[in-house]
Short mmCIF file of C-alpha atoms in Angstrom, two decimals:
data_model
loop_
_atom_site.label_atom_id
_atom_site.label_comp_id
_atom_site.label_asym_id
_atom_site.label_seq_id
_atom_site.Cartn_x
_atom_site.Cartn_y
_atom_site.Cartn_z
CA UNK A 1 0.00 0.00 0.00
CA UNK A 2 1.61 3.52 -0.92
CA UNK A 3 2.10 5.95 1.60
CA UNK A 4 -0.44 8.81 2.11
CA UNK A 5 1.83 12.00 1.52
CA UNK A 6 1.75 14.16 4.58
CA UNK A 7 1.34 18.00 4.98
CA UNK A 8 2.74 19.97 7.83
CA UNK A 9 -0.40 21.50 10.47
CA UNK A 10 1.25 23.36 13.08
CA UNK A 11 -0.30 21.75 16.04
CA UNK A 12 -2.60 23.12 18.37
CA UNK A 13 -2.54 24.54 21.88
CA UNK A 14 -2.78 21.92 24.42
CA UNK A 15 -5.91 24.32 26.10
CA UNK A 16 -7.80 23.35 22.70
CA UNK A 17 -6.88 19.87 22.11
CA UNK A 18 -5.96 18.51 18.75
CA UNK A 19 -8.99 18.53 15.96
CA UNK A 20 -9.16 17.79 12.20
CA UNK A 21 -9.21 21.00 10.74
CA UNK A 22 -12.58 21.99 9.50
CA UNK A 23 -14.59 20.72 12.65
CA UNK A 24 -16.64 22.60 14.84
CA UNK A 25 -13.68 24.36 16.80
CA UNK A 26 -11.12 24.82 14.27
CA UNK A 27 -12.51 28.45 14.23
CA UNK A 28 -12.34 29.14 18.45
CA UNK A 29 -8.57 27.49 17.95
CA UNK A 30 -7.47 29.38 15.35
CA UNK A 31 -8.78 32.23 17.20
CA UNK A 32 -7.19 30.90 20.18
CA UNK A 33 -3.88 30.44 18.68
CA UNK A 34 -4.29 34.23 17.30
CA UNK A 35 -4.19 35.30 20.89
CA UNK A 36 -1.30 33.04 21.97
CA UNK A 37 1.02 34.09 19.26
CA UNK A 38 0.51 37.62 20.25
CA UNK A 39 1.19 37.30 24.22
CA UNK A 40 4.07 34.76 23.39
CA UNK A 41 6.03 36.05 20.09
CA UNK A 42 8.69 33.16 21.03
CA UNK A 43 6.04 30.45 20.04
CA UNK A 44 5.71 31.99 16.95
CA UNK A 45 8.88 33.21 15.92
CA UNK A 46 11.58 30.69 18.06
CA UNK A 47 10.02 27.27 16.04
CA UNK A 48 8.86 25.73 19.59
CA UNK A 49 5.34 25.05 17.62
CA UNK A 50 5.29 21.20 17.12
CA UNK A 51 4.20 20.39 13.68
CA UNK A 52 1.12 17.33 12.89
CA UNK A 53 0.82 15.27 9.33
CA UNK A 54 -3.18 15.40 7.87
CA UNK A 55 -3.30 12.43 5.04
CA UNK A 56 -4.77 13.85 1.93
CA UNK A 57 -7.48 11.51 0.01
CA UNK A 58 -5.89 9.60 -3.41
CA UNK A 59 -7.11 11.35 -6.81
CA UNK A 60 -9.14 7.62 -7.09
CA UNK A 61 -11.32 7.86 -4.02
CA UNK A 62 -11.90 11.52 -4.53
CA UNK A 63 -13.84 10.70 -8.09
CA UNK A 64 -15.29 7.72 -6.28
CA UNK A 65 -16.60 9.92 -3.36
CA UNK A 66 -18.08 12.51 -6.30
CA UNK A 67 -20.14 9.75 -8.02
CA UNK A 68 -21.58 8.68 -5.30
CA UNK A 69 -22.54 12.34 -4.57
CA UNK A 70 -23.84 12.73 -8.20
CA UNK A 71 -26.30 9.36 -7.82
CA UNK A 72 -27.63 10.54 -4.37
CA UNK A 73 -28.66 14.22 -6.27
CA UNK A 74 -30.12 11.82 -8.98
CA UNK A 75 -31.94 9.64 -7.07
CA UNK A 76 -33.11 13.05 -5.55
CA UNK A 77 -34.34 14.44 -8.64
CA UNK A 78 -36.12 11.51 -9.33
CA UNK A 79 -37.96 11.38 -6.16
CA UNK A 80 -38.51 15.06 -6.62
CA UNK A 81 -40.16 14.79 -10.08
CA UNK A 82 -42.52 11.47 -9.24
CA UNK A 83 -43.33 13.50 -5.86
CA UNK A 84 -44.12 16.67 -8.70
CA UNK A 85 -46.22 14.07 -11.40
CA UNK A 86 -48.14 12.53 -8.78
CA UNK A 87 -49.32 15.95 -7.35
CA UNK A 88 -50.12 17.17 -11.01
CA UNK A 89 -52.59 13.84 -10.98
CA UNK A 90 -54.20 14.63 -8.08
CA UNK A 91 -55.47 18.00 -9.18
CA UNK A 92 -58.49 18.60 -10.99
CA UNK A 93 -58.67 19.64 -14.40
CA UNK A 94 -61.07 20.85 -17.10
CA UNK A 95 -58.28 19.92 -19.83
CA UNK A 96 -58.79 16.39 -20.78
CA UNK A 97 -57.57 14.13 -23.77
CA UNK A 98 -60.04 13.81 -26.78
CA UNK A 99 -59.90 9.93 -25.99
CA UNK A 100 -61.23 10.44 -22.91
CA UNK A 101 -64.68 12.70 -24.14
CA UNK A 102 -67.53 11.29 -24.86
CA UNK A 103 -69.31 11.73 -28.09
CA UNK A 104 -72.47 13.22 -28.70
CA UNK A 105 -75.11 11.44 -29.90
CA UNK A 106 -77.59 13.93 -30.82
CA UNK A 107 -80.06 10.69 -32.48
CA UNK A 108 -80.08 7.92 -29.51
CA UNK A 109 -78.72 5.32 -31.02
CA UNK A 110 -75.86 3.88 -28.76
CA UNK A 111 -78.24 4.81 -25.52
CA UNK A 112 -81.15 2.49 -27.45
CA UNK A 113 -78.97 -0.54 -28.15
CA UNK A 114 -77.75 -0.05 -24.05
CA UNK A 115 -81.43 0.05 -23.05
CA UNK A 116 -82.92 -2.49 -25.44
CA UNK A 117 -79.62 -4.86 -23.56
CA UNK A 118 -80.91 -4.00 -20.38
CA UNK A 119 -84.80 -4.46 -21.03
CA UNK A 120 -84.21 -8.04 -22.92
CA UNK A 121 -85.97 -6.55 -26.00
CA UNK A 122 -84.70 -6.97 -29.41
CA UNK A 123 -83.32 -3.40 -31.28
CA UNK A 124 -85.35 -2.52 -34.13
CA UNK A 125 -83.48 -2.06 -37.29
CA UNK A 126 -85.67 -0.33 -39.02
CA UNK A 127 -86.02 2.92 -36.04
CA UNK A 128 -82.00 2.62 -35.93
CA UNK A 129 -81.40 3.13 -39.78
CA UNK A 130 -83.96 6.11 -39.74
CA UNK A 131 -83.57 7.48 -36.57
CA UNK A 132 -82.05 10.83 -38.16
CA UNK A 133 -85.43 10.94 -40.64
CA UNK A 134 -87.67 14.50 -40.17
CA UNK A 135 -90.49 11.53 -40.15
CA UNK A 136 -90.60 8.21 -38.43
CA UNK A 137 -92.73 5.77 -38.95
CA UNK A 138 -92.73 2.34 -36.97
CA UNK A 139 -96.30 1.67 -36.85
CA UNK A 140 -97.58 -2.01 -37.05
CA UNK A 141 -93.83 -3.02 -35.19
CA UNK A 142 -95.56 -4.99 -31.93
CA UNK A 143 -92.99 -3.18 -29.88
CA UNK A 144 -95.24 -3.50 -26.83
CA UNK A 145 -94.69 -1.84 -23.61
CA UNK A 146 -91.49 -2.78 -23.29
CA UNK A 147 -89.81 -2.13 -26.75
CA UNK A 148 -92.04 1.29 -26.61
CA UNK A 149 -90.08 2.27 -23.68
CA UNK A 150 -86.83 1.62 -25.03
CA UNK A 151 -87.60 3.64 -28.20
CA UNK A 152 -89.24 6.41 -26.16
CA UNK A 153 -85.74 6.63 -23.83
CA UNK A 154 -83.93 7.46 -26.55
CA UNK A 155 -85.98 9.69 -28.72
CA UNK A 156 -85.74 11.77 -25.33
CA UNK A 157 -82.40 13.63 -26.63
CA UNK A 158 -83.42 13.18 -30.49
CA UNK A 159 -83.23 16.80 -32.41
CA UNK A 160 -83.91 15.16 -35.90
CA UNK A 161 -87.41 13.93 -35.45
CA UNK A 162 -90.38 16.10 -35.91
CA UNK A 163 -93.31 13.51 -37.30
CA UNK A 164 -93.80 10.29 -34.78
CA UNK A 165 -96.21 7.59 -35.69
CA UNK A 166 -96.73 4.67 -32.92
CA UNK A 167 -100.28 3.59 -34.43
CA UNK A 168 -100.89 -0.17 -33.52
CA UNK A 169 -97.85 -1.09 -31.18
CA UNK A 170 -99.96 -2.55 -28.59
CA UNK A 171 -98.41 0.31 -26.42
CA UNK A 172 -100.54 -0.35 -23.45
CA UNK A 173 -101.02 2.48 -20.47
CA UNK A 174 -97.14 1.72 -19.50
CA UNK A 175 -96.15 2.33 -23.05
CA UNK A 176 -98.08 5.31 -23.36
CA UNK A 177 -96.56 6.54 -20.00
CA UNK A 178 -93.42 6.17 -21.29
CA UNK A 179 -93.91 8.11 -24.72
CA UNK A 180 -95.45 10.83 -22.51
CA UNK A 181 -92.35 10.94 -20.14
CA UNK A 182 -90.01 11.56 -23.68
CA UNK A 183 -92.36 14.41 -24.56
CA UNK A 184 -91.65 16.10 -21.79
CA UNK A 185 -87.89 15.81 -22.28
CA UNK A 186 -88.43 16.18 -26.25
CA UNK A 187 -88.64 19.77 -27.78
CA UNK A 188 -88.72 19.26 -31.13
CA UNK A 189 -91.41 16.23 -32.15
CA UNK A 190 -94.62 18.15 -32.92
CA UNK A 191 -96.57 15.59 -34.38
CA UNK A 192 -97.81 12.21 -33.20
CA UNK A 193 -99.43 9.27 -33.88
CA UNK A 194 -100.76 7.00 -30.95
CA UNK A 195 -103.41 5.16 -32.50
CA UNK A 196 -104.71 1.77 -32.15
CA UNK A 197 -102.72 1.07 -29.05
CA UNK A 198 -105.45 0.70 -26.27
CA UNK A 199 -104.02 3.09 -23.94
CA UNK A 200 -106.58 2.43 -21.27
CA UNK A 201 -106.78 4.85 -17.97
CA UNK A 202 -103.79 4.98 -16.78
CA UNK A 203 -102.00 6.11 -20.59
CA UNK A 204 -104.96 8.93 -21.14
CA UNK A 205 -104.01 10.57 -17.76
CA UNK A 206 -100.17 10.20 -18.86
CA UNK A 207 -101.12 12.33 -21.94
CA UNK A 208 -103.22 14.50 -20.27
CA UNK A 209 -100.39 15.59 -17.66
CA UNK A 210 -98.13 15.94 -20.49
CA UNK A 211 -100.36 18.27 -22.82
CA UNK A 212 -100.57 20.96 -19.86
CA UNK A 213 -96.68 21.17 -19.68
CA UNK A 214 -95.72 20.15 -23.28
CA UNK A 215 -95.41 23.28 -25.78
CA UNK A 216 -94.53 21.82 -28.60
CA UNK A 217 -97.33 19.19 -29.81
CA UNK A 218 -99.23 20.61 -32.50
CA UNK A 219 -100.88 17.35 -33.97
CA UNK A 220 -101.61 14.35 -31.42
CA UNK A 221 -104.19 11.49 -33.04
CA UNK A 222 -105.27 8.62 -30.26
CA UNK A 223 -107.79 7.02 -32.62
CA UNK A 224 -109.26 3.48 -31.94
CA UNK A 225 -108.04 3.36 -28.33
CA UNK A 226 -111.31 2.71 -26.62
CA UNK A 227 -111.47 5.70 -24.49
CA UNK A 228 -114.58 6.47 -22.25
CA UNK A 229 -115.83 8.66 -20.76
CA UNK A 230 -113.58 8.64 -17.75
CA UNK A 231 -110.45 9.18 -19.91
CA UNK A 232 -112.66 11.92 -21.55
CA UNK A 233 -112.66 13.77 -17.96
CA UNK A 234 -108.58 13.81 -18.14
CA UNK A 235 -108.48 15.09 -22.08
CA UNK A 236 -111.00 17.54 -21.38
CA UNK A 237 -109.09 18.60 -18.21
CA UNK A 238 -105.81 19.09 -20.72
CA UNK A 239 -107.90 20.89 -23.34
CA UNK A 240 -108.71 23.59 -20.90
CA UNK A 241 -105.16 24.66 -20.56
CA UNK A 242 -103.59 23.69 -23.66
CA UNK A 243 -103.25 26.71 -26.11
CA UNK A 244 -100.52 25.03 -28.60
CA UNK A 245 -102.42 21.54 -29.72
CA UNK A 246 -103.62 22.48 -32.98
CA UNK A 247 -105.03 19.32 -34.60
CA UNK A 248 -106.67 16.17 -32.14
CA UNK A 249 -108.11 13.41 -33.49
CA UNK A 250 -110.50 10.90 -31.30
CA UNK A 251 -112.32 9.11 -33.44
CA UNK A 252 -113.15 5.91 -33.23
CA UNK A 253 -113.24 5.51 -29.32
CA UNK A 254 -116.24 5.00 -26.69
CA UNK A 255 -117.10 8.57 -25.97
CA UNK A 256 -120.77 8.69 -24.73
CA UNK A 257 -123.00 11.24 -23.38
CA UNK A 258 -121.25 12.08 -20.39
CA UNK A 259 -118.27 12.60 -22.36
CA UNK A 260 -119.66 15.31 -24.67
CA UNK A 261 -120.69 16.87 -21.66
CA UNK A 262 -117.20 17.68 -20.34
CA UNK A 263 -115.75 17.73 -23.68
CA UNK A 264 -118.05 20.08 -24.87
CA UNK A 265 -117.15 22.35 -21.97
CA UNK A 266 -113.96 22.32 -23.31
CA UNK A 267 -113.90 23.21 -26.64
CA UNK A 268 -115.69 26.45 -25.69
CA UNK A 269 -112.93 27.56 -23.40
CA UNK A 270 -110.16 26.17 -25.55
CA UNK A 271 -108.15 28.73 -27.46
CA UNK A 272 -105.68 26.93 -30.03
CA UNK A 273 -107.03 23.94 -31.49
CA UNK A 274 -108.10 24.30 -35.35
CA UNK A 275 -108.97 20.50 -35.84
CA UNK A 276 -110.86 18.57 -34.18
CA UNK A 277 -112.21 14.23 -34.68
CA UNK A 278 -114.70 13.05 -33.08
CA UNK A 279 -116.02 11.10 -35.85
CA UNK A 280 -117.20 7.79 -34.86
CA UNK A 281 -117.87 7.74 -31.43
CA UNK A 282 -121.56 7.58 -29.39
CA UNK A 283 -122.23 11.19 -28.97
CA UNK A 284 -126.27 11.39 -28.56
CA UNK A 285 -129.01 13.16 -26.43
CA UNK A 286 -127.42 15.84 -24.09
CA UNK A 287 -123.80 15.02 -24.93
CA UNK A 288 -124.53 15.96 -28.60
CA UNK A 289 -125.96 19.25 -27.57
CA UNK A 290 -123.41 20.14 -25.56
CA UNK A 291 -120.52 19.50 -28.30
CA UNK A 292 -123.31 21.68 -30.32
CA UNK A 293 -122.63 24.48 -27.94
CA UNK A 294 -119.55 24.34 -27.36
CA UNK A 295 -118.80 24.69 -31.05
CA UNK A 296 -120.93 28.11 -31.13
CA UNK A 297 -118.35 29.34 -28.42
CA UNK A 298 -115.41 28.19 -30.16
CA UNK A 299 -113.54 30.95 -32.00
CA UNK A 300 -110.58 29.11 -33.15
CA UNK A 301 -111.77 26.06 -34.58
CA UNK A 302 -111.61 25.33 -38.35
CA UNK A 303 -112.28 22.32 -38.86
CA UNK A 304 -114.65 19.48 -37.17
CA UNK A 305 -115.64 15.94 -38.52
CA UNK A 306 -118.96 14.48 -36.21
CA UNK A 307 -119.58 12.22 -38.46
CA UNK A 308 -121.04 8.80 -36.91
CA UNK A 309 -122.86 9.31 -34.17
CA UNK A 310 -126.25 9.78 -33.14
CA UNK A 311 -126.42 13.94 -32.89
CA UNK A 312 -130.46 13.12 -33.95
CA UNK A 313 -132.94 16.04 -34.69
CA UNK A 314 -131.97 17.93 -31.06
CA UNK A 315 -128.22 17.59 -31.62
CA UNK A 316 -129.06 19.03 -35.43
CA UNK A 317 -131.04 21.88 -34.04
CA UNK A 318 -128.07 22.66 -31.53
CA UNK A 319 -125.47 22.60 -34.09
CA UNK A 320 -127.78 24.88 -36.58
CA UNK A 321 -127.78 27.89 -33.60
CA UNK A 322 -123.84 26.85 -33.40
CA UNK A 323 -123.50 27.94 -37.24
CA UNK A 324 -125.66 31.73 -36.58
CA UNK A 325 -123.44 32.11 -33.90
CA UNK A 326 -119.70 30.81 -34.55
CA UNK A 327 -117.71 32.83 -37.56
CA UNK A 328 -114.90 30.69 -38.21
CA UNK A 329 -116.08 26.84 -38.56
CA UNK A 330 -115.06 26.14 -42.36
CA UNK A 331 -115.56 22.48 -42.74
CA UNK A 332 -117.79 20.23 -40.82
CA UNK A 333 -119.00 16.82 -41.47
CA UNK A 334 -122.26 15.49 -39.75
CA UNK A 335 -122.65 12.66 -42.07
CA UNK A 336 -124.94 9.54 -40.53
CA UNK A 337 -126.06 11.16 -37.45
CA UNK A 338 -129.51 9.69 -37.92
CA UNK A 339 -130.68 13.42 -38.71
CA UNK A 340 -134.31 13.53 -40.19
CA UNK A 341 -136.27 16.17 -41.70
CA UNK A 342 -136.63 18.31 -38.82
CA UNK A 343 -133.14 18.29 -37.89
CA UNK A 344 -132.55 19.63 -41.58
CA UNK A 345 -134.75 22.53 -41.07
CA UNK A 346 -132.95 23.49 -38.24
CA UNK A 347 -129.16 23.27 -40.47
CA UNK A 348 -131.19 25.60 -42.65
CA UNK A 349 -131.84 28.19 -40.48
CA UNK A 350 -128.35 28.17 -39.04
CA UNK A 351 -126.61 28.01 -42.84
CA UNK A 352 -128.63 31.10 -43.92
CA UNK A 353 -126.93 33.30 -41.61
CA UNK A 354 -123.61 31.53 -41.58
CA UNK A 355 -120.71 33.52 -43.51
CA UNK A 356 -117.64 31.70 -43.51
CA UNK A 357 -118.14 28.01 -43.47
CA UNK A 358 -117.13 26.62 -47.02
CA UNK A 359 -117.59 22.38 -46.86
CA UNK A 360 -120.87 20.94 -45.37
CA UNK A 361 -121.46 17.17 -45.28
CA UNK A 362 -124.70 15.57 -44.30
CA UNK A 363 -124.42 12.42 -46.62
CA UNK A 364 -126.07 9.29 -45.25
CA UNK A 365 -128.68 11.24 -42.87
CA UNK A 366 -133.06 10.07 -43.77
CA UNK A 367 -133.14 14.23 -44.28
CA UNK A 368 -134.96 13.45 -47.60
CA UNK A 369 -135.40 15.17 -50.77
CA UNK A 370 -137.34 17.53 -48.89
CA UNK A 371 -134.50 18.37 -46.27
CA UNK A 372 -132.07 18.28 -48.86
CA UNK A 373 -134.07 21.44 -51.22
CA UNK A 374 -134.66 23.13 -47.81
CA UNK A 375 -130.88 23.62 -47.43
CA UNK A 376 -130.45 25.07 -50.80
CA UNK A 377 -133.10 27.28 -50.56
CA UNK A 378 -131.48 28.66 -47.30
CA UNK A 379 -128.07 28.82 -49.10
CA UNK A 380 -129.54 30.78 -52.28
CA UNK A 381 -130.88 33.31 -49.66
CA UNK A 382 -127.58 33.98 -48.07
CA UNK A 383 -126.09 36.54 -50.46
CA UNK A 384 -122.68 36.20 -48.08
CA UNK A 385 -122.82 32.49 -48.20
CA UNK A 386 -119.01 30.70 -49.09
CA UNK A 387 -120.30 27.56 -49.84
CA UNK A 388 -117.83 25.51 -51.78
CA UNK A 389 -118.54 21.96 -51.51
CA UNK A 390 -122.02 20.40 -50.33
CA UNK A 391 -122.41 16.42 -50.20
CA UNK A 392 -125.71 15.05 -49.97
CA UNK A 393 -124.46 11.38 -50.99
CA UNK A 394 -126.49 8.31 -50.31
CA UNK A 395 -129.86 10.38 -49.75
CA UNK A 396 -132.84 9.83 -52.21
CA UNK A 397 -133.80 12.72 -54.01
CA UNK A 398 -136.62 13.37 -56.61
CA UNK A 399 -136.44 15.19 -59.60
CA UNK A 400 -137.80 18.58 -58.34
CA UNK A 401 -134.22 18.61 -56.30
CA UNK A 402 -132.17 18.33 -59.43
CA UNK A 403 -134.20 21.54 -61.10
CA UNK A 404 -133.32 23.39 -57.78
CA UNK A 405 -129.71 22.25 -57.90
CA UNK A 406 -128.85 23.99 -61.31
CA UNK A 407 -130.49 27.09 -60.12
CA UNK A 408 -128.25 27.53 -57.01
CA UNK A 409 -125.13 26.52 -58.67
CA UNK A 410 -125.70 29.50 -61.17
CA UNK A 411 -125.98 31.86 -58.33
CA UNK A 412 -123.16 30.09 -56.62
CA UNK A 413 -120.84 28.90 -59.67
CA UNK A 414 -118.01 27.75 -57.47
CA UNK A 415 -119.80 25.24 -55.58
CA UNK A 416 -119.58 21.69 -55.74
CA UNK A 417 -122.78 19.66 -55.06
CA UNK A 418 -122.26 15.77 -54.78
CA UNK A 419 -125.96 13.51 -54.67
CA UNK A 420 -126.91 10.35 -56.44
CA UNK A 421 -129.26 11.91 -58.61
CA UNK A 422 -133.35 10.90 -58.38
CA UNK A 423 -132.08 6.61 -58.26
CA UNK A 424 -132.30 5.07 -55.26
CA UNK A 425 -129.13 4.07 -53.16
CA UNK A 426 -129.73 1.14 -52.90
CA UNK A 427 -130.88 -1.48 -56.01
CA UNK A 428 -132.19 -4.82 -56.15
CA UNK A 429 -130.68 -6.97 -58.39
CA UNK A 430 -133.67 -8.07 -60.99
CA UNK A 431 -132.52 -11.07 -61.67
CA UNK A 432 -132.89 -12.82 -58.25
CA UNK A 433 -136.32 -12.06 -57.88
#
């Protein structure tokens, strides 16, 4: 082993004690040498001072002793910058990685193939490949309560369709629930169809709640759903608030007396609706009446199809007061409403004052020829009369009609009357008997 090379220290006072320089006390012994020198000048000056080697490190284990230095700063830095990474991770941060958004799915499709997983229905192809249609059209489907649901879910966020048609899906009350639960979510479908679905009770008072809040519906049809009376009390209930429903169509239900009651309530208060079906249902007695009078109220409704029911001679008589009274009705249809003679009197009296309506229908009604001249007489005396279409099919007439006919439509060139002639409607076949 070489020998460490030595360098002269002058040694210490004995008062201090001997220390490597650079410790704690070098400092108070060099100061304390200071003053010892200067009160004995022989120490200094007469080489009494005793002289002590300090080995010196090799050049090899200095470099050694500086790497090891360098990896501990290193290692230190590394610490410093996981300590720095991990603290960037825990705060939050509106500044995300595009992989990480989600994408918007303005039509509904991913969230219907998640719900239609989750209700154990299967997706229907058809809705997916036309989801991003202005019209949609799944009627006759079967979706059922169920597979309504999952479609009406995901139309809840749709911005593409405006024109819905449900008819005959077996939808059910729950379905219809569920449909009514999108259109309150839904802002931009404003026309649907619901019918043929039986939507009982409990779907009537769905779409009931939903027509007072909904503002966007303009065109809702629920025909063939076997509604009563009772559902009639919730619709009627909807139609008193609702000023954006334009066009409804009932036809074909149960409605009976006690619904024309309230519904004829209704339609005098209601202020938006312009179309109105209620074709096909068993308005009679009372209930007729009271749709009668409701019309004469009405100052917003264009047009109104009555056709089969039984409105009868008192219902006819209401509805001619309705036409003195109400200056807007342009089309209305009355056809088989087991009307006789004197019911057509009373249309008479109400169509010579009536100004604005232009299409009147009271085909299939035992008016006779009779009823049928009295209500062109009464149009010939109306000088303001707009009359552009009047249908008298399936009524027998006799020839003094047809005379009376040709008269009128000189006075009235623009109007269109449709009858059978003087024959019969109905034949017997000559060669059977």
């Amino acid at each position: 082993m070489p020998k460490l090379p030595l360098s002269p220290v002058p040694e210490q006072e004995s008062d201090v004690g001997g220390q490597w320089p650079g410790s704690s006390s070098s400092f108070d012994a060099s100061q304390s040498g200071e003053n010892s020198s200067s009160s004995s000048p022989d120490s200094a000056v007469g080489g009494k001072a005793s002289l002590q080697y300090v080995a010196e490190p090799q050049e090899g284990e200095t470099c050694h002793a500086e790497e090891v230095e360098d990896d501990l700063e290193e290692g230190e830095c590394e610490e410093e910058t996981k300590e720095d990474v991990d603290s960037e991770e825990e705060w939050d941060t509106d500044l995300e990685t595009e992989d990480s958004k989600k994408v918007y799915d303005p039509t509904g499709k991913a969230k219907y193939l998640e719900i239609c997983q989750t209700y154990g229905v299967t997706p229907v192809s058809y809705f997916m490949r036309h989801m991003k249609d202005s019209e949609l059209s799944l009627m006759h489907h079967g979706l059922g309560p169920k597979g309504t649901k999952a479609v009406a879910l995901s139309l809840a966020s749709n911005t593409s369709v405006i024109k819905l048609n449900l008819s005959n899906n077996w939808l059910n009350g729950d379905g219809t629930a569920a449909v009514a639960e999108m259109l309150k979510e839904n802002c931009y479908i404003s026309d649907i169809d619901l019918s043929e679905n039986r939507l009982g009770m409990k779907g009537a008072k769905a779409l009931s709640a939903v027509l007072q809040e909904n503002a966007t519906l303009a065109t809702l049809k629920l025909s063939g759903n076997e509604l009563n009376d009772q559902a009639a009390k919730y619709l009627a209930g909807a139609l008193l608030t609702n000023n954006k429903l334009e066009s409804l169509d009932l036809s074909h239900n149960a409605f009976e007396e006690s619904a024309g009651e309230v519904l004829g309530a209704a339609i005098a208060e209601n202020a938006g609706m312009k179309e109105l079906n209620l074709s096909w249902n068993c308005f009679r007695g009372q209930g007729a009446v009271a749709v009668a009078k409701g019309v004469g109220a009405n100052i917003f409704l264009r047009v109104l199809d009555l056709s089969y029911n039984g409105f009868g001679n008192k219902g006819a008589a209401a509805l001619g007061e309705a036409l003195k009274a109400n200056n807007v009705l342009e089309e209305l249809n009355i056809g088989n409403n087991r009307i006789a003679l004197e019911g057509a009197l009373c249309l008479a009296l109400g169509l010579k004052e009536n100004k604005t309506l232009r299409c009147l229908s009271v085909a299939r009604n035992p008016i006779q020829s009779e009823g049928c001249i009295r209500i062109l007489k009464s149009i010939q005396a109306n000088p303001g009369a707009v009359l552009e279409v009047l249908d008298f099919s399936e009524i027998v007439l006799k020839q003094d009609f047809t005379g009376l006919c040709d008269a009128v439509q000189e006075t009235f060139p623009g109007l269109q009357i449709k009858h059978d002639g003087t024959r019969p409607s109905f034949r017997t076949n000559q060669s059977k008997m």
